[in-house]
Amino acid sequence: MRTPEHSTKRTRPRPLGALRYGLAAACLLGAVIWLTDWQGLWQALCDSQPAYLVGCIMIYYLGVWLSCLKWQSLLRAQGIEA
């Protein structure tokens, strides 16, 4: 049976794990860049309505801001001040 002391021990950082995740992220990013039709993407952006793009970006950042307010109030309720 494990005691609470065992569960609070910190383990050594694993550099190979970080390297593995970094390599996987680089491969995924490379595949996305390689497989993207850049001309088609540019054409789609040129054909779109700028007002819709600006509106979507504003809604996205509004959601991020609201999420920040939520986490701020949750942290304050726990007595954590930043």
Coordinates of C-alpha atoms in Angstrom, one line a residue:
M1 CA 0.0 0.0 0.0
R2 CA 1.3 3.4 -0.9
T3 CA 1.6 6.1 1.7
P4 CA 0.9 9.8 1.1
E5 CA 4.7 10.4 1.2
H6 CA 5.2 8.4 -1.9
S7 CA 2.5 10.2 -3.9
T8 CA 4.1 13.6 -3.2
K9 CA 7.6 12.7 -4.4
R10 CA 8.9 14.4 -7.4
T11 CA 10.5 12.4 -10.1
R12 CA 13.4 13.5 -12.3
P13 CA 12.6 15.3 -15.5
R14 CA 12.7 13.1 -18.5
P15 CA 14.6 14.7 -21.3
L16 CA 13.8 11.9 -23.7
G17 CA 10.1 12.3 -23.1
A18 CA 10.4 16.0 -23.9
L19 CA 12.5 15.2 -27.0
R20 CA 9.9 12.7 -28.1
Y21 CA 7.0 15.2 -27.8
G22 CA 9.0 17.9 -29.5
L23 CA 9.8 15.6 -32.4
A24 CA 6.2 14.5 -32.7
A25 CA 5.0 18.1 -32.8
A26 CA 7.6 19.0 -35.4
C27 CA 6.6 16.1 -37.6
L28 CA 2.9 17.1 -37.3
L29 CA 3.6 20.7 -38.1
G30 CA 5.8 19.7 -41.0
A31 CA 3.0 17.5 -42.4
V32 CA 0.4 20.3 -42.0
I33 CA 2.7 22.7 -43.9
W34 CA 3.6 20.1 -46.5
L35 CA -0.1 19.1 -47.2
T36 CA -1.6 22.6 -47.2
D37 CA -2.8 24.0 -50.5
W38 CA -1.4 27.5 -50.0
Q39 CA -2.8 28.9 -53.2
G40 CA -6.3 27.6 -52.4
L41 CA -6.1 28.9 -48.9
W42 CA -5.0 32.4 -50.1
Q43 CA -7.8 32.3 -52.7
A44 CA -10.4 31.4 -50.1
L45 CA -9.2 34.2 -47.8
C46 CA -9.4 36.7 -50.7
D47 CA -12.9 35.6 -51.6
S48 CA -14.2 35.8 -48.1
Q49 CA -16.0 38.7 -46.5
P50 CA -13.6 40.7 -44.3
A51 CA -16.4 41.7 -41.9
Y52 CA -17.1 38.0 -41.1
L53 CA -13.4 37.3 -40.5
V54 CA -13.0 40.3 -38.2
G55 CA -16.3 39.3 -36.4
C56 CA -15.1 35.7 -35.9
I57 CA -11.7 36.9 -34.5
M58 CA -13.4 39.3 -32.1
I59 CA -15.8 36.6 -30.9
Y60 CA -12.8 34.3 -30.3
Y61 CA -10.9 36.8 -28.3
L62 CA -14.0 37.7 -26.3
G63 CA -14.2 34.0 -25.4
V64 CA -10.6 34.0 -24.3
W65 CA -11.2 37.1 -22.2
L66 CA -14.3 35.6 -20.5
S67 CA -12.3 32.4 -19.8
C68 CA -9.6 34.5 -18.1
L69 CA -12.2 36.2 -16.0
K70 CA -13.7 32.8 -15.0
W71 CA -10.3 31.5 -13.9
Q72 CA -9.5 34.7 -12.1
S73 CA -12.7 34.4 -10.0
L74 CA -12.1 30.7 -9.3
L75 CA -8.5 31.4 -8.2
R76 CA -9.7 34.3 -5.9
A77 CA -12.3 32.0 -4.4
Q78 CA -9.5 29.6 -3.5
G79 CA -7.5 32.4 -2.0
I80 CA -4.9 32.6 -4.7
E81 CA -3.9 36.1 -5.8
A82 CA -1.6 36.7 -8.8

